[in-house]
């Protein structure tokens, strides 16, 4: 992937998002979170040169090595944590990220609340919902979402702005997107993070306000070291 290819891909993804919005007559912006995990430096820099400022990462350590030094040059950067967070990494995550998309359990809510108070960094958080109720996947069960959101707000004082989901890989995502949209409406939350490279346009038709797109922008990821 050359810088020109990344520039073109960003343009194409943005353009298709706008066309999808026009088709359904939506005015509200859709945030494009460019998922930069496991991507080489030159592709990240190409995206920055093309004007992209919102990025997603799924591992704290990896994100620190990629973004800590770039922050100084790009003060308008917005980093989203989109992968599972261990409580012992909460301090580092609160220091580095701007949005936590993976709030998925009580213990993490407590750890994040404590760290945010300590660092006086009150980040917006999304509650991750396990819409497919998959054993191996993290996230709150759909039927527990409303109670959990309320608990995070009233007990921990967290700024919960929305919900996030990763549908099962082997299922049509539509019913999962619809379920997440319904739950967010029930909770009175405006942000819906759903849709990846293969299905972000479909997610938008179901009301996604934020899409997480990696390979469609950057190409295939490198294997982890
Ligand atoms: C890796 C990842 C993505 C991006 O996946 P692509 O298919 O490359 O767009 C989106 N969301 C989450 C949670 C991820 O871990």
CSV table of C-alpha atoms and ligand atoms in Angstrom, one decimal:
chain,number,residue,atom,x,y,z
A,1,UNK,CA,0.0,0.0,0.0
A,2,UNK,CA,1.6,3.2,-1.2
A,3,UNK,CA,0.6,6.6,0.3
A,4,UNK,CA,-1.4,7.3,-2.8
A,5,UNK,CA,-3.3,4.1,-2.4
A,6,UNK,CA,-4.2,5.0,1.2
A,7,UNK,CA,-5.2,8.5,0.2
A,8,UNK,CA,-7.5,7.0,-2.5
A,9,UNK,CA,-8.9,4.4,-0.1
A,10,UNK,CA,-9.7,7.0,2.5
A,11,UNK,CA,-11.4,9.1,-0.1
A,12,UNK,CA,-13.4,6.1,-1.4
A,13,UNK,CA,-14.5,5.0,2.0
A,14,UNK,CA,-15.6,8.5,3.0
A,15,UNK,CA,-17.4,9.0,-0.3
A,16,UNK,CA,-19.3,5.7,0.1
A,17,UNK,CA,-20.3,6.7,3.7
A,18,UNK,CA,-21.6,10.0,2.4
A,19,UNK,CA,-23.6,8.3,-0.4
A,20,UNK,CA,-25.0,5.8,2.1
A,21,UNK,CA,-26.1,8.7,4.3
A,22,UNK,CA,-27.7,10.5,1.4
A,23,UNK,CA,-29.6,7.3,0.3
A,24,UNK,CA,-31.3,7.2,3.7
A,25,UNK,CA,-31.6,10.9,4.1
A,26,UNK,CA,-29.4,11.2,7.2
A,27,UNK,CA,-27.8,14.5,8.2
A,28,UNK,CA,-25.9,13.5,11.3
A,29,UNK,CA,-22.2,12.9,10.8
A,30,UNK,CA,-20.7,9.4,10.8
A,31,UNK,CA,-17.3,9.2,12.4
A,32,UNK,CA,-14.8,7.2,10.5
A,33,UNK,CA,-12.5,5.4,12.9
A,34,UNK,CA,-9.5,4.2,10.9
A,35,UNK,CA,-8.3,1.0,12.6
A,36,UNK,CA,-4.5,1.1,12.5
A,37,UNK,CA,-3.6,-2.0,14.5
A,38,UNK,CA,-0.8,-4.1,13.0
A,39,UNK,CA,-0.2,-1.6,10.3
A,40,UNK,CA,3.3,-0.4,9.3
A,41,UNK,CA,4.4,3.2,10.1
A,42,UNK,CA,4.3,4.4,6.5
A,43,UNK,CA,0.7,3.6,6.1
A,44,UNK,CA,-0.2,5.4,9.4
A,45,UNK,CA,1.7,8.5,8.2
A,46,UNK,CA,0.1,8.3,4.8
A,47,UNK,CA,-3.4,8.4,6.5
A,48,UNK,CA,-2.3,11.4,8.7
A,49,UNK,CA,-1.0,13.2,5.6
A,50,UNK,CA,-4.3,12.6,4.0
A,51,UNK,CA,-6.0,14.4,6.9
A,52,UNK,CA,-7.4,11.4,8.8
A,53,UNK,CA,-7.4,12.2,12.6
A,54,UNK,CA,-9.5,9.5,14.2
A,55,UNK,CA,-7.9,6.1,14.7
A,56,UNK,CA,-8.7,2.9,16.5
A,57,UNK,CA,-6.4,0.4,18.3
A,58,UNK,CA,-7.2,-2.8,20.1
A,59,UNK,CA,-4.1,-3.2,22.3
A,60,UNK,CA,-2.8,-0.6,24.8
A,61,UNK,CA,0.9,-1.4,24.5
A,62,UNK,CA,0.9,-1.5,20.7
A,63,UNK,CA,-1.1,1.8,20.6
A,64,UNK,CA,1.4,3.5,22.9
A,65,UNK,CA,4.3,2.6,20.7
A,66,UNK,CA,2.5,3.8,17.6
A,67,UNK,CA,0.8,6.9,18.9
A,68,UNK,CA,2.6,8.3,22.0
A,69,UNK,CA,5.2,10.1,19.9
A,70,UNK,CA,2.8,11.1,17.1
A,71,UNK,CA,0.5,12.9,19.6
A,72,UNK,CA,2.8,15.9,19.8
A,73,UNK,CA,2.7,16.5,16.1
A,74,UNK,CA,-1.1,16.0,15.8
A,75,UNK,CA,-2.8,17.7,18.8
A,76,UNK,CA,-6.2,17.1,17.1
A,77,UNK,CA,-5.8,13.3,17.1
A,78,UNK,CA,-8.6,11.2,18.5
A,79,UNK,CA,-7.7,7.7,19.6
A,80,UNK,CA,-10.4,5.0,20.2
A,81,UNK,CA,-9.7,1.9,22.2
A,82,UNK,CA,-11.6,-0.9,20.4
A,83,UNK,CA,-10.1,-4.1,21.9
A,84,UNK,CA,-10.4,-5.8,25.3
A,85,UNK,CA,-9.0,-3.9,28.3
A,86,UNK,CA,-7.5,-5.5,31.3
A,87,UNK,CA,-8.0,-3.6,34.5
A,88,UNK,CA,-4.3,-3.4,35.2
A,89,UNK,CA,-3.9,-1.4,31.9
A,90,UNK,CA,-6.6,1.1,32.8
A,91,UNK,CA,-4.2,3.8,33.9
A,92,UNK,CA,-2.3,3.6,30.6
A,93,UNK,CA,-5.5,3.4,28.6
A,94,UNK,CA,-7.0,6.5,30.2
A,95,UNK,CA,-3.7,8.4,29.7
A,96,UNK,CA,-3.5,7.6,26.0
A,97,UNK,CA,-7.0,7.2,24.5
A,98,UNK,CA,-9.7,9.7,24.0
A,99,UNK,CA,-12.7,7.3,23.7
A,100,UNK,CA,-13.0,3.9,25.4
A,101,UNK,CA,-15.3,1.7,23.2
A,102,UNK,CA,-15.0,-1.5,25.2
A,103,UNK,CA,-16.6,-1.1,28.6
A,104,UNK,CA,-17.8,-4.6,29.2
A,105,UNK,CA,-17.9,-5.4,32.9
A,106,UNK,CA,-18.3,-4.0,36.4
A,107,UNK,CA,-14.7,-4.4,37.4
A,108,UNK,CA,-13.5,-2.4,34.4
A,109,UNK,CA,-16.1,0.3,35.1
A,110,UNK,CA,-14.8,0.7,38.6
A,111,UNK,CA,-11.1,0.7,37.4
A,112,UNK,CA,-11.8,3.3,34.7
A,113,UNK,CA,-13.8,5.6,37.0
A,114,UNK,CA,-11.0,5.5,39.6
A,115,UNK,CA,-8.3,6.3,36.9
A,116,UNK,CA,-10.4,9.0,35.2
A,117,UNK,CA,-10.8,10.7,38.6
A,118,UNK,CA,-7.1,10.4,39.4
A,119,UNK,CA,-6.0,11.7,36.0
A,120,UNK,CA,-8.9,14.2,35.8
A,121,UNK,CA,-9.5,12.8,32.2
A,122,UNK,CA,-13.2,12.1,31.9
A,123,UNK,CA,-13.3,10.2,28.7
A,124,UNK,CA,-16.5,9.2,26.8
A,125,UNK,CA,-17.1,5.5,27.1
A,126,UNK,CA,-19.2,3.0,25.0
A,127,UNK,CA,-20.6,-0.1,26.5
A,128,UNK,CA,-19.7,-3.2,24.4
A,129,UNK,CA,-22.7,-5.5,23.9
A,130,UNK,CA,-22.3,-9.1,23.1
A,131,UNK,CA,-25.2,-9.1,20.7
A,132,UNK,CA,-24.6,-12.7,19.5
A,133,UNK,CA,-24.2,-13.9,23.2
A,134,UNK,CA,-21.0,-15.7,22.1
A,135,UNK,CA,-19.1,-17.5,24.8
A,136,UNK,CA,-15.7,-16.4,23.7
A,137,UNK,CA,-16.6,-12.8,23.1
A,138,UNK,CA,-16.6,-10.0,25.7
A,139,UNK,CA,-19.5,-7.7,26.2
A,140,UNK,CA,-22.6,-7.2,28.2
A,141,UNK,CA,-25.6,-9.4,27.4
A,142,UNK,CA,-28.3,-7.6,25.5
A,143,UNK,CA,-30.8,-8.1,28.3
A,144,UNK,CA,-28.4,-6.7,30.9
A,145,UNK,CA,-27.4,-3.6,28.9
A,146,UNK,CA,-29.8,-1.1,30.2
A,147,UNK,CA,-29.1,-1.9,33.9
A,148,UNK,CA,-25.3,-1.9,33.3
A,149,UNK,CA,-25.4,1.5,31.5
A,150,UNK,CA,-27.5,3.0,34.3
A,151,UNK,CA,-25.1,1.5,36.9
A,152,UNK,CA,-22.0,2.9,35.1
A,153,UNK,CA,-23.7,6.3,35.0
A,154,UNK,CA,-25.2,6.6,38.4
A,155,UNK,CA,-22.8,4.5,40.5
A,156,UNK,CA,-19.5,5.2,38.8
A,157,UNK,CA,-20.3,8.6,37.3
A,158,UNK,CA,-18.9,7.5,33.9
A,159,UNK,CA,-19.8,9.4,30.7
A,160,UNK,CA,-21.5,6.7,28.7
A,161,UNK,CA,-22.2,8.1,25.2
A,162,UNK,CA,-23.2,4.9,23.4
A,163,UNK,CA,-23.0,1.2,22.6
A,164,UNK,CA,-20.6,-0.8,20.5
A,165,UNK,CA,-20.8,-4.4,19.1
A,166,UNK,CA,-18.9,-6.9,17.0
A,167,UNK,CA,-21.4,-9.3,15.4
A,168,UNK,CA,-20.5,-13.0,15.2
A,169,UNK,CA,-18.2,-13.6,12.2
A,170,UNK,CA,-20.4,-16.3,10.7
A,171,UNK,CA,-23.8,-14.5,10.8
A,172,UNK,CA,-25.5,-11.8,8.9
A,173,UNK,CA,-24.7,-8.6,10.8
A,174,UNK,CA,-28.1,-6.9,10.1
A,175,UNK,CA,-30.0,-8.3,13.1
A,176,UNK,CA,-27.1,-7.5,15.4
A,177,UNK,CA,-27.0,-3.9,14.1
A,178,UNK,CA,-30.7,-3.6,14.6
A,179,UNK,CA,-30.5,-5.0,18.1
A,180,UNK,CA,-27.7,-2.6,19.1
A,181,UNK,CA,-29.7,0.4,17.7
A,182,UNK,CA,-32.8,-0.7,19.6
A,183,UNK,CA,-30.8,-1.0,22.9
A,184,UNK,CA,-29.1,2.4,22.4
A,185,UNK,CA,-32.5,4.0,21.9
A,186,UNK,CA,-33.8,2.3,25.0
A,187,UNK,CA,-30.8,3.6,27.0
A,188,UNK,CA,-31.2,7.1,25.5
A,189,UNK,CA,-27.6,7.0,24.1
A,190,UNK,CA,-26.7,8.8,20.9
A,191,UNK,CA,-23.5,6.9,19.7
A,192,UNK,CA,-23.6,3.6,17.9
A,193,UNK,CA,-20.3,2.1,17.0
A,194,UNK,CA,-20.9,-0.7,14.5
A,195,UNK,CA,-19.6,-1.9,11.1
A,196,UNK,CA,-16.2,-2.8,9.9
A,197,UNK,CA,-14.6,-3.0,6.4
A,198,UNK,CA,-17.0,-5.7,5.2
A,199,UNK,CA,-20.3,-4.2,6.5
A,200,UNK,CA,-19.9,-0.5,7.4
A,201,UNK,CA,-22.4,0.7,4.8
A,202,UNK,CA,-25.0,-1.7,6.1
A,203,UNK,CA,-24.3,-0.6,9.6
A,204,UNK,CA,-25.0,3.0,8.5
A,205,UNK,CA,-28.4,2.0,7.2
A,206,UNK,CA,-29.1,0.6,10.7
A,207,UNK,CA,-28.1,3.9,12.3
A,208,UNK,CA,-24.3,3.6,13.0
A,209,UNK,CA,-22.8,7.0,14.0
A,210,UNK,CA,-19.3,5.6,14.1
A,211,UNK,CA,-17.7,2.9,11.9
A,212,UNK,CA,-14.4,1.1,12.5
A,213,UNK,CA,-12.7,0.5,9.3
A,214,UNK,CA,-9.2,-1.1,9.0
A,215,UNK,CA,-8.3,-3.2,6.0
A,216,UNK,CA,-10.5,-1.3,3.5
A,217,UNK,CA,-8.2,1.7,4.2
A,218,UNK,CA,-4.8,0.3,5.0
A,219,UNK,CA,-4.8,-3.1,3.3
A,220,UNK,CA,-4.1,-6.4,5.0
A,221,UNK,CA,-2.6,-6.3,8.5
A,222,UNK,CA,0.8,-7.6,9.3
A,223,UNK,CA,1.1,-10.6,11.5
A,224,UNK,CA,1.8,-9.8,15.2
A,225,UNK,CA,5.4,-10.1,16.3
B,1,LIG,C1,-9.7,-5.0,13.7
B,1,LIG,C2,-11.0,-4.4,14.1
B,1,LIG,C3,-11.7,-3.7,13.2
B,1,LIG,C4,-11.3,-3.5,11.8
B,1,LIG,O1,-11.5,-4.6,11.0
B,1,LIG,P1,-11.5,-4.5,9.4
B,1,LIG,O2,-12.2,-5.7,9.0
B,1,LIG,O3,-10.0,-4.6,9.0
B,1,LIG,O4,-12.1,-3.2,9.0
B,1,LIG,C5,-12.9,-3.2,13.7
B,1,LIG,N1,-13.4,-3.4,14.9
B,1,LIG,C6,-12.7,-4.1,15.8
B,1,LIG,C7,-13.2,-4.2,17.2
B,1,LIG,C8,-11.4,-4.6,15.5
B,1,LIG,O5,-10.8,-5.3,16.4
